[in-house]
Amino acid sequence: MLAASVLVVLFAGASMLADTLRPRWRPVPLLLLGALICFVMIELTRFDHGHGEAYWLLSMIIAPLVLIFGGSAWGTRRFYGWPDLGPHPSRAAFIALCMLLGVLVGGSLQRADIERSQITAGEVRTKLLAWRDANEGAYPVTLEEAVSPVPRTSLGMLAPPAFEYGLDSEGMPLVAFPLQTDRWFALHVEKGTWAVRGKPVRPFPVGE
């Protein structure tokens, strides 16, 4: 609910500022806020940065409802003149539209992000296997021992998550990156196979 409260405060501030401006400049505060929110939703769609619950609430419940009811209020005011709820419903509908546009754009970018991250993970796996072959079949404890510098994933522009390295429940090494906070895409270093799973049993990185 904190994210929704912050969004309401930002919307109220932009709307009040718009009412103080001349008509030709009145759309500017809402356009700037819409662009900012669209960018934030693109980033959260590519990776939620631990805010998965807030993201789901905003993108799947609040934004669609606001767009439907705000758009309906705008339509009745525009074409029938009643009920006249003022400019605020249409402004809220515009912000909700920007949020949903960010979700759509972010969803299309996320697929490419995952593909690039898989390619990078494959390169990391190659270096881990080379390190193993040079060290009598033993894997390094941390990625830094075999890979320098350690690459990051491609999940978003702002602070993309790092690759994680550790052991699965059977003691086999994995290189993984998060799809969401609680869903990971893990590469089995020995087999070279991918699997979607929750956080692997052993914490990453392994400190054995």
Short mmCIF file of C-alpha atoms in Angstrom, two decimals:
data_model
loop_
_atom_site.label_atom_id
_atom_site.label_comp_id
_atom_site.label_asym_id
_atom_site.label_seq_id
_atom_site.Cartn_x
_atom_site.Cartn_y
_atom_site.Cartn_z
CA MET A 1 0.00 0.00 0.00
CA LEU A 2 2.97 2.32 0.44
CA ALA A 3 3.59 2.34 -3.30
CA ALA A 4 -0.04 3.20 -3.98
CA SER A 5 0.07 5.98 -1.38
CA VAL A 6 3.22 7.47 -2.93
CA LEU A 7 1.60 7.32 -6.35
CA VAL A 8 -1.50 9.13 -5.08
CA VAL A 9 0.64 11.88 -3.54
CA LEU A 10 2.61 12.32 -6.77
CA PHE A 11 -0.58 12.42 -8.82
CA ALA A 12 -2.21 14.94 -6.50
CA GLY A 13 0.86 17.17 -6.61
CA ALA A 14 1.08 17.04 -10.41
CA SER A 15 -2.63 17.68 -10.77
CA MET A 16 -2.59 20.69 -8.44
CA LEU A 17 0.44 22.09 -10.23
CA ALA A 18 -1.32 21.68 -13.56
CA ASP A 19 -4.29 23.71 -12.30
CA THR A 20 -1.98 26.66 -11.55
CA LEU A 21 -0.52 26.81 -15.06
CA ARG A 22 -1.75 28.44 -18.23
CA PRO A 23 -3.85 26.15 -20.46
CA ARG A 24 -1.05 25.49 -22.98
CA TRP A 25 1.31 24.35 -20.19
CA ARG A 26 -1.29 22.51 -18.12
CA PRO A 27 -0.58 19.03 -19.55
CA VAL A 28 3.17 19.23 -18.81
CA PRO A 29 3.18 18.04 -15.14
CA LEU A 30 0.98 15.04 -15.96
CA LEU A 31 3.04 14.19 -19.05
CA LEU A 32 6.25 14.25 -17.01
CA LEU A 33 4.71 12.13 -14.26
CA GLY A 34 3.31 9.70 -16.83
CA ALA A 35 6.73 9.33 -18.47
CA LEU A 36 8.38 8.71 -15.09
CA ILE A 37 5.81 6.11 -14.05
CA CYS A 38 6.03 4.39 -17.44
CA PHE A 39 9.81 4.08 -17.03
CA VAL A 40 9.46 2.74 -13.48
CA MET A 41 6.94 0.13 -14.59
CA ILE A 42 9.20 -0.92 -17.47
CA GLU A 43 12.03 -1.49 -15.00
CA LEU A 44 9.84 -3.35 -12.49
CA THR A 45 8.49 -5.58 -15.26
CA ARG A 46 12.02 -6.48 -16.35
CA PHE A 47 12.89 -7.28 -12.72
CA ASP A 48 10.83 -6.41 -9.64
CA HIS A 49 13.84 -5.68 -7.36
CA GLY A 50 12.07 -7.32 -4.43
CA HIS A 51 8.86 -5.31 -4.90
CA GLY A 52 6.87 -8.05 -6.56
CA GLU A 53 3.78 -7.67 -4.37
CA ALA A 54 3.57 -3.90 -4.90
CA TYR A 55 4.17 -4.36 -8.64
CA TRP A 56 1.39 -6.94 -8.90
CA LEU A 57 -1.03 -4.72 -6.98
CA LEU A 58 -0.32 -1.68 -9.14
CA SER A 59 -0.19 -3.38 -12.53
CA MET A 60 -2.89 -6.02 -12.18
CA ILE A 61 -5.50 -4.35 -9.97
CA ILE A 62 -5.12 -0.60 -9.45
CA ALA A 63 -4.09 0.50 -12.95
CA PRO A 64 -6.81 -1.44 -14.86
CA LEU A 65 -9.55 -0.28 -12.46
CA VAL A 66 -8.45 3.35 -12.59
CA LEU A 67 -8.22 3.23 -16.38
CA ILE A 68 -11.72 1.75 -16.71
CA PHE A 69 -13.51 4.05 -14.28
CA GLY A 70 -11.46 7.15 -15.09
CA GLY A 71 -11.96 6.63 -18.80
CA SER A 72 -15.69 6.11 -18.27
CA ALA A 73 -15.93 9.32 -16.23
CA TRP A 74 -14.10 11.19 -18.98
CA GLY A 75 -16.41 9.77 -21.64
CA THR A 76 -19.64 10.66 -19.83
CA ARG A 77 -18.36 14.18 -19.15
CA ARG A 78 -17.17 14.65 -22.72
CA PHE A 79 -20.19 13.30 -24.57
CA TYR A 80 -23.08 13.74 -22.12
CA GLY A 81 -21.93 16.51 -19.80
CA TRP A 82 -23.11 14.59 -16.75
CA PRO A 83 -21.92 13.60 -14.24
CA ASP A 84 -19.17 16.22 -14.36
CA LEU A 85 -16.45 14.99 -12.01
CA GLY A 86 -13.91 17.50 -13.24
CA PRO A 87 -10.57 16.79 -14.93
CA HIS A 88 -9.17 14.49 -12.24
CA PRO A 89 -10.68 11.15 -13.43
CA SER A 90 -9.31 11.63 -16.95
CA ARG A 91 -5.90 12.58 -15.55
CA ALA A 92 -5.88 9.49 -13.35
CA ALA A 93 -6.86 7.36 -16.35
CA PHE A 94 -3.91 8.80 -18.30
CA ILE A 95 -1.48 7.87 -15.50
CA ALA A 96 -2.97 4.37 -15.33
CA LEU A 97 -2.55 4.06 -19.10
CA CYS A 98 1.12 5.01 -18.75
CA MET A 99 1.53 2.30 -16.10
CA LEU A 100 0.01 -0.37 -18.32
CA LEU A 101 2.07 0.80 -21.29
CA GLY A 102 5.17 0.36 -19.13
CA VAL A 103 4.09 -3.19 -18.28
CA LEU A 104 3.62 -4.05 -21.97
CA VAL A 105 6.94 -2.55 -23.05
CA GLY A 106 8.77 -4.09 -20.09
CA GLY A 107 7.30 -7.50 -20.85
CA SER A 108 8.63 -7.41 -24.41
CA LEU A 109 12.06 -6.26 -23.21
CA GLN A 110 12.20 -8.93 -20.50
CA ARG A 111 12.26 -11.75 -23.04
CA ALA A 112 15.38 -10.30 -24.66
CA ASP A 113 16.86 -9.65 -21.20
CA ILE A 114 16.49 -13.31 -20.27
CA GLU A 115 18.02 -14.48 -23.54
CA ARG A 116 21.06 -12.21 -23.10
CA SER A 117 21.42 -13.30 -19.47
CA GLN A 118 21.35 -16.96 -20.55
CA ILE A 119 24.13 -16.31 -23.05
CA THR A 120 26.22 -14.63 -20.36
CA ALA A 121 25.54 -17.49 -17.94
CA GLY A 122 26.72 -19.93 -20.61
CA GLU A 123 29.98 -18.00 -20.86
CA VAL A 124 30.33 -18.16 -17.07
CA ARG A 125 29.73 -21.92 -17.19
CA THR A 126 32.51 -22.33 -19.75
CA LYS A 127 34.96 -20.58 -17.45
CA LEU A 128 33.83 -22.64 -14.46
CA LEU A 129 34.40 -25.86 -16.40
CA ALA A 130 37.84 -24.66 -17.47
CA TRP A 131 38.67 -23.83 -13.83
CA ARG A 132 37.48 -27.28 -12.76
CA ASP A 133 39.62 -29.01 -15.37
CA ALA A 134 42.65 -27.03 -14.20
CA ASN A 135 42.05 -27.85 -10.52
CA GLU A 136 41.66 -31.62 -10.37
CA GLY A 137 37.90 -31.66 -10.83
CA ALA A 138 37.10 -29.24 -8.00
CA TYR A 139 34.84 -26.25 -8.58
CA PRO A 140 35.68 -22.81 -7.18
CA VAL A 141 33.89 -21.66 -4.04
CA THR A 142 32.98 -18.28 -5.55
CA LEU A 143 32.56 -17.00 -9.07
CA GLU A 144 35.31 -14.47 -8.52
CA GLU A 145 37.89 -17.26 -8.44
CA ALA A 146 37.07 -18.37 -11.99
CA VAL A 147 35.48 -15.32 -13.60
CA SER A 148 36.94 -11.82 -13.49
CA PRO A 149 35.19 -9.49 -13.63
CA VAL A 150 31.96 -11.24 -12.65
CA PRO A 151 29.28 -10.12 -15.13
CA ARG A 152 25.80 -9.00 -14.18
CA THR A 153 22.52 -10.02 -15.76
CA SER A 154 20.73 -7.94 -18.39
CA LEU A 155 17.50 -7.59 -16.40
CA GLY A 156 16.84 -3.88 -16.66
CA MET A 157 18.88 -0.69 -16.77
CA LEU A 158 18.93 0.22 -13.08
CA ALA A 159 20.98 -2.11 -10.86
CA PRO A 160 20.34 -5.40 -12.70
CA PRO A 161 20.71 -8.37 -10.35
CA ALA A 162 23.94 -10.31 -10.22
CA PHE A 163 24.36 -13.96 -11.10
CA GLU A 164 24.26 -16.31 -8.13
CA TYR A 165 26.49 -19.37 -7.73
CA GLY A 166 26.01 -22.32 -5.43
CA LEU A 167 24.86 -25.91 -4.99
CA ASP A 168 21.50 -27.52 -5.51
CA SER A 169 19.97 -30.06 -3.14
CA GLU A 170 22.10 -32.81 -4.69
CA GLY A 171 25.32 -30.85 -4.25
CA MET A 172 25.70 -29.99 -7.93
CA PRO A 173 26.89 -26.50 -8.94
CA LEU A 174 24.42 -24.01 -10.39
CA VAL A 175 24.63 -20.58 -11.96
CA ALA A 176 21.30 -18.81 -11.53
CA PHE A 177 19.62 -15.46 -11.99
CA PRO A 178 16.23 -14.28 -10.69
CA LEU A 179 13.23 -13.98 -12.99
CA GLN A 180 11.29 -12.56 -10.06
CA THR A 181 12.06 -12.29 -6.38
CA ASP A 182 11.04 -15.90 -5.72
CA ARG A 183 11.62 -17.51 -9.15
CA TRP A 184 15.07 -18.33 -10.46
CA PHE A 185 16.36 -19.57 -13.79
CA ALA A 186 19.18 -21.97 -12.95
CA LEU A 187 21.86 -23.41 -15.23
CA HIS A 188 23.21 -26.83 -14.20
CA VAL A 189 26.95 -26.41 -14.67
CA GLU A 190 27.66 -30.11 -15.26
CA LYS A 191 24.76 -30.86 -17.61
CA GLY A 192 24.32 -27.46 -19.23
CA THR A 193 20.53 -27.65 -18.75
CA TRP A 194 18.19 -24.89 -17.58
CA ALA A 195 15.35 -25.15 -15.06
CA VAL A 196 13.01 -22.67 -13.39
CA ARG A 197 12.98 -23.17 -9.65
CA GLY A 198 12.61 -21.39 -6.36
CA LYS A 199 15.66 -20.25 -4.51
CA PRO A 200 18.03 -23.27 -4.60
CA VAL A 201 18.35 -25.18 -1.32
CA ARG A 202 21.88 -24.01 -0.55
CA PRO A 203 22.32 -20.25 -0.13
CA PHE A 204 24.30 -18.39 -2.80
CA PRO A 205 27.17 -17.87 -2.89
CA VAL A 206 28.49 -21.08 -1.37
CA GLY A 207 31.02 -20.56 1.36
CA GLU A 208 32.40 -24.03 1.72
#
